[in-house]
mmCIF file of C-alpha atoms in Angstrom:
data_model
loop_
_atom_site.group_PDB
_atom_site.id
_atom_site.type_symbol
_atom_site.label_atom_id
_atom_site.label_comp_id
_atom_site.label_asym_id
_atom_site.label_seq_id
_atom_site.Cartn_x
_atom_site.Cartn_y
_atom_site.Cartn_z
ATOM 1 C CA ASP N 58 90.630 -172.145 149.639
ATOM 2 C CA ILE N 59 92.968 -172.940 152.523
ATOM 3 C CA ILE N 60 92.863 -169.346 153.794
ATOM 4 C CA LEU N 61 89.060 -169.328 153.560
ATOM 5 C CA ASP N 62 88.936 -172.623 155.442
ATOM 6 C CA ILE N 63 91.165 -171.261 158.228
ATOM 7 C CA CYS N 64 88.975 -168.142 158.514
ATOM 8 C CA ARG N 65 85.861 -170.321 158.711
ATOM 9 C CA LYS N 66 87.250 -172.717 161.338
ATOM 10 C CA GLU N 67 88.940 -170.082 163.499
ATOM 11 C CA GLN N 68 86.229 -167.420 163.074
ATOM 12 C CA ILE N 69 88.780 -164.916 161.802
ATOM 13 C CA THR N 70 87.338 -161.395 161.521
ATOM 14 C CA GLY N 71 90.018 -159.751 159.361
ATOM 15 C CA VAL N 72 92.587 -160.828 156.779
ATOM 16 C CA LEU N 73 95.442 -158.990 155.018
ATOM 17 C CA SER N 74 98.680 -159.837 153.239
ATOM 18 C CA LEU N 75 102.183 -158.411 153.439
ATOM 19 C CA ILE N 76 103.253 -159.965 150.114
ATOM 20 C CA ASP N 77 102.531 -158.249 146.779
ATOM 21 C CA PRO N 78 101.462 -161.305 144.705
ATOM 22 C CA GLU N 79 98.850 -162.253 147.341
ATOM 23 C CA LEU N 80 97.144 -158.839 147.428
ATOM 24 C CA SER N 81 95.116 -159.364 144.248
ATOM 25 C CA LEU N 82 94.236 -162.940 145.230
ATOM 26 C CA ILE N 83 92.706 -161.916 148.548
ATOM 27 C CA ALA N 84 90.992 -158.840 147.065
ATOM 28 C CA GLN N 85 89.532 -160.940 144.240
ATOM 29 C CA HIS N 86 87.768 -163.181 146.801
ATOM 30 C CA LYS N 87 86.514 -160.338 149.006
ATOM 31 C CA ASP N 88 82.861 -161.436 148.789
ATOM 32 C CA GLU N 89 83.698 -164.991 149.850
ATOM 33 C CA PHE N 90 85.613 -163.729 152.890
ATOM 34 C CA GLU N 91 82.845 -161.318 153.837
ATOM 35 C CA ALA N 92 80.287 -164.154 153.613
ATOM 36 C CA LEU N 93 82.264 -165.770 156.465
ATOM 37 C CA GLY N 94 82.300 -162.517 158.484
ATOM 38 C CA THR N 95 85.953 -161.876 157.556
ATOM 39 C CA THR N 96 86.852 -158.337 156.451
ATOM 40 C CA VAL N 97 89.482 -158.067 153.709
ATOM 41 C CA ILE N 98 91.709 -155.232 154.919
ATOM 42 C CA ALA N 99 92.937 -154.102 151.523
ATOM 43 C CA SER N 100 92.200 -152.029 148.451
ATOM 44 C CA SER N 101 90.090 -153.288 145.553
ATOM 45 C CA TYR N 102 91.216 -155.995 143.152
ATOM 46 C CA GLU N 103 91.526 -153.420 140.349
ATOM 47 C CA LEU N 104 93.826 -151.183 142.417
ATOM 48 C CA CYS N 105 95.971 -154.155 143.508
ATOM 49 C CA GLU N 106 96.374 -155.154 139.852
ATOM 50 C CA ARG N 107 97.193 -151.574 138.811
ATOM 51 C CA THR N 108 99.927 -151.186 141.417
ATOM 52 C CA LEU N 109 101.404 -154.597 140.615
ATOM 53 C CA ASN N 110 101.668 -153.588 136.945
ATOM 54 C CA LYS N 111 104.176 -150.740 137.064
ATOM 55 C CA TRP N 112 103.402 -149.626 133.495
ATOM 56 C CA ALA N 113 99.652 -149.400 134.205
ATOM 57 C CA LEU N 114 100.389 -147.366 137.359
ATOM 58 C CA TYR N 115 102.742 -145.069 135.431
ATOM 59 C CA GLN N 116 100.101 -144.438 132.753
ATOM 60 C CA TRP N 117 97.447 -143.671 135.379
ATOM 61 C CA MET N 118 99.740 -141.223 137.197
ATOM 62 C CA CYS N 119 100.621 -139.420 133.944
ATOM 63 C CA GLU N 120 96.932 -139.146 133.009
ATOM 64 C CA HIS N 121 96.158 -137.613 136.419
ATOM 65 C CA GLY N 122 99.033 -135.126 136.440
ATOM 66 C CA TYR N 123 101.412 -136.651 139.013
ATOM 67 C CA ALA N 124 105.169 -136.150 138.721
ATOM 68 C CA CYS N 125 106.881 -139.473 138.051
ATOM 69 C CA ALA N 126 110.027 -140.722 136.345
ATOM 70 C CA LYS N 127 109.698 -140.969 132.553
ATOM 71 C CA SER N 128 109.156 -144.632 131.688
ATOM 72 C CA TYR N 129 109.198 -146.758 128.531
ATOM 73 C CA ILE N 130 108.333 -150.344 127.598
ATOM 74 C CA ASP N 131 108.941 -149.983 123.853
ATOM 75 C CA LEU N 132 112.687 -150.240 123.300
ATOM 76 C CA GLU N 133 112.586 -148.399 119.972
ATOM 77 C CA ALA N 134 110.559 -145.546 121.497
ATOM 78 C CA PHE N 135 113.149 -145.314 124.270
ATOM 79 C CA TYR N 136 116.027 -145.193 121.757
ATOM 80 C CA GLN N 137 114.233 -142.403 119.856
ATOM 81 C CA VAL N 138 113.894 -140.149 122.921
ATOM 82 C CA LEU N 139 117.471 -141.066 123.872
ATOM 83 C CA GLU N 140 118.731 -139.942 120.455
ATOM 84 C CA ALA N 141 116.639 -136.750 120.752
ATOM 85 C CA GLY N 142 118.271 -135.991 124.108
ATOM 86 C CA GLU N 143 114.961 -136.129 126.016
ATOM 87 C CA VAL N 144 116.387 -138.763 128.356
ATOM 88 C CA GLN N 145 119.945 -139.849 129.043
ATOM 89 C CA TYR N 146 121.934 -142.663 130.612
ATOM 90 C CA PRO N 147 122.045 -143.931 133.264
ATOM 91 C CA VAL N 148 118.512 -145.327 133.343
ATOM 92 C CA PHE N 149 116.758 -147.779 135.640
ATOM 93 C CA VAL N 150 115.360 -151.096 134.363
ATOM 94 C CA LYS N 151 112.883 -153.337 136.169
ATOM 95 C CA PRO N 152 110.220 -155.953 135.452
ATOM 96 C CA MET N 153 106.750 -154.558 134.731
ATOM 97 C CA LYS N 154 105.467 -156.829 137.486
ATOM 98 C CA GLY N 155 108.051 -157.145 140.238
ATOM 99 C CA SER N 156 108.376 -157.303 143.994
ATOM 100 C CA ALA N 157 111.027 -156.922 146.719
ATOM 101 C CA SER N 158 113.379 -155.090 144.311
ATOM 102 C CA LEU N 159 114.097 -158.358 142.453
ATOM 103 C CA HIS N 160 115.681 -158.123 138.974
ATOM 104 C CA ILE N 161 116.154 -154.356 139.054
ATOM 105 C CA ALA N 162 119.301 -152.664 137.818
ATOM 106 C CA LYS N 163 120.943 -149.417 136.858
ATOM 107 C CA ALA N 164 121.786 -149.552 133.138
ATOM 108 C CA GLU N 165 124.630 -147.564 131.643
ATOM 109 C CA ASP N 166 123.905 -148.659 128.045
ATOM 110 C CA LYS N 167 121.550 -150.763 125.876
ATOM 111 C CA GLY N 168 120.252 -153.751 127.826
ATOM 112 C CA GLU N 169 117.521 -156.341 128.072
ATOM 113 C CA GLN N 170 113.873 -155.618 127.269
ATOM 114 C CA MET N 171 112.213 -154.576 130.474
ATOM 115 C CA MET N 172 110.476 -151.434 131.677
ATOM 116 C CA ILE N 173 112.995 -148.612 131.298
ATOM 117 C CA GLN N 174 112.726 -145.688 133.662
ATOM 118 C CA GLU N 175 114.468 -142.368 134.003
ATOM 119 C CA PHE N 176 117.078 -142.763 136.763
ATOM 120 C CA MET N 177 116.112 -140.785 139.852
ATOM 121 C CA ASP N 178 119.135 -139.803 141.916
ATOM 122 C CA GLY N 179 117.295 -137.674 144.484
ATOM 123 C CA GLN N 180 116.385 -138.446 148.084
ATOM 124 C CA GLU N 181 114.302 -141.616 148.353
ATOM 125 C CA ILE N 182 111.358 -141.334 150.736
ATOM 126 C CA GLY N 183 109.117 -144.025 152.184
ATOM 127 C CA VAL N 184 105.499 -143.157 152.930
ATOM 128 C CA ASP N 185 103.287 -145.303 155.162
ATOM 129 C CA CYS N 186 99.637 -144.341 154.928
ATOM 130 C CA TYR N 187 96.410 -145.687 156.407
ATOM 131 C CA ILE N 188 93.035 -144.907 154.841
ATOM 132 C CA ASP N 189 89.707 -145.567 156.560
ATOM 133 C CA MET N 190 88.110 -148.703 155.079
ATOM 134 C CA ILE N 191 84.605 -147.197 155.045
ATOM 135 C CA SER N 192 84.916 -143.446 154.452
ATOM 136 C CA GLY N 193 88.086 -143.484 152.329
ATOM 137 C CA GLU N 194 89.468 -140.630 154.451
ATOM 138 C CA VAL N 195 93.180 -140.576 155.254
ATOM 139 C CA VAL N 196 93.729 -141.522 158.902
ATOM 140 C CA SER N 197 97.501 -141.113 159.130
ATOM 141 C CA ILE N 198 100.610 -140.498 157.039
ATOM 142 C CA PHE N 199 104.165 -141.294 158.164
ATOM 143 C CA THR N 200 107.134 -140.212 156.026
ATOM 144 C CA LYS N 201 110.776 -141.179 156.299
ATOM 145 C CA LYS N 202 113.958 -140.397 154.364
ATOM 146 C CA LYS N 203 115.604 -143.701 153.472
ATOM 147 C CA LEU N 204 119.270 -143.899 154.410
ATOM 148 C CA VAL N 205 120.157 -147.610 154.062
ATOM 149 C CA MET N 206 118.328 -150.195 151.885
ATOM 150 C CA ARG N 207 118.633 -153.987 151.644
ATOM 151 C CA ALA N 208 116.604 -156.308 149.321
ATOM 152 C CA GLY N 209 113.980 -153.645 148.814
ATOM 153 C CA GLU N 210 113.536 -153.063 152.547
ATOM 154 C CA THR N 211 114.585 -149.997 154.538
ATOM 155 C CA ASP N 212 117.230 -150.746 157.170
ATOM 156 C CA LYS N 213 117.807 -147.192 158.348
ATOM 157 C CA ALA N 214 115.722 -144.027 157.937
ATOM 158 C CA VAL N 215 114.907 -140.720 159.582
ATOM 159 C CA SER N 216 111.338 -139.487 159.930
ATOM 160 C CA PHE N 217 110.296 -135.994 158.838
ATOM 161 C CA THR N 218 107.180 -133.978 158.017
ATOM 162 C CA ASP N 219 106.371 -131.768 155.036
ATOM 163 C CA ASP N 220 102.857 -130.386 154.547
ATOM 164 C CA ARG N 221 103.374 -130.207 150.778
ATOM 165 C CA LEU N 222 104.207 -133.923 150.609
ATOM 166 C CA PHE N 223 101.311 -134.798 152.932
ATOM 167 C CA GLU N 224 98.901 -132.887 150.666
ATOM 168 C CA LEU N 225 100.234 -134.735 147.594
ATOM 169 C CA ILE N 226 99.860 -138.144 149.251
ATOM 170 C CA GLU N 227 96.367 -137.370 150.519
ATOM 171 C CA ARG N 228 95.257 -136.242 147.042
ATOM 172 C CA PHE N 229 96.828 -139.314 145.427
ATOM 173 C CA VAL N 230 95.301 -141.955 147.714
ATOM 174 C CA LYS N 231 91.846 -140.344 147.676
ATOM 175 C CA GLU N 232 91.809 -139.820 143.916
ATOM 176 C CA SER N 233 92.943 -143.430 143.404
ATOM 177 C CA GLY N 234 90.390 -144.845 145.828
ATOM 178 C CA PHE N 235 92.758 -146.823 148.061
ATOM 179 C CA ARG N 236 91.586 -148.336 151.336
ATOM 180 C CA GLY N 237 93.442 -149.680 154.342
ATOM 181 C CA GLN N 238 97.221 -149.734 154.437
ATOM 182 C CA ILE N 239 99.420 -148.445 151.617
ATOM 183 C CA ASP N 240 103.173 -148.075 151.141
ATOM 184 C CA ILE N 241 104.454 -145.473 148.674
ATOM 185 C CA ASP N 242 107.998 -144.800 147.437
ATOM 186 C CA VAL N 243 108.713 -141.181 146.519
ATOM 187 C CA PHE N 244 111.806 -139.385 145.219
ATOM 188 C CA GLU N 245 112.502 -135.739 146.028
ATOM 189 C CA LYS N 246 114.569 -134.054 143.341
ATOM 190 C CA ASP N 247 115.077 -130.312 142.880
ATOM 191 C CA GLY N 248 112.153 -129.584 145.193
ATOM 192 C CA VAL N 249 109.714 -131.831 143.287
ATOM 193 C CA TYR N 250 108.174 -134.999 144.744
ATOM 194 C CA TYR N 251 107.994 -137.882 142.236
ATOM 195 C CA ILE N 252 105.811 -140.889 143.036
ATOM 196 C CA SER N 253 107.768 -144.020 142.136
ATOM 197 C CA GLU N 254 106.249 -147.226 143.528
ATOM 198 C CA VAL N 255 102.938 -147.994 145.244
ATOM 199 C CA ASN N 256 102.168 -151.124 147.244
ATOM 200 C CA PRO N 257 98.704 -151.467 148.835
ATOM 201 C CA ARG N 258 100.103 -153.190 151.932
ATOM 202 C CA PHE N 259 102.157 -152.427 155.033
ATOM 203 C CA GLY N 260 105.709 -151.474 154.070
#
């Protein structure tokens, strides 16, 4: 209500958020903003919710044939594939709904009940992408190899280009239906690009 009131009083023509928990809130009230003449520069409410829920995003990516780290939320199911040798320690654990790399850890043995993910030890890559709000066409893609990280943010990186990665990102954002700005974390391991995290905001 306060944001809507500011937009009304100041005749704001566009609104966006840089914080994950606010993305769904603003997207959910898109019609109310537009009634004031304020464009919500973001993806749909459904896409914001999907990306915030890491398990829902993982399931969608598996269903659509994208390479991603094997993930589990059922501890017993994880122990079964562990015993079968389909996955091995170390693994990565994180909240199903998390932000800013809070409460994430590398686990060397049995731990607390969170989303358990195959540990990716390849090159981490940050992708910044902008998609046209009206046409849904990709306007630009910027990729960088992450060198130094702090609290979920990249302190040092080197930019690079790879047509194969660009094609993957373009297919992913168009098939998903994203709009506006999007930040994607990717791992490159043994020549394969794995999509890890997606945030429909500026990185």
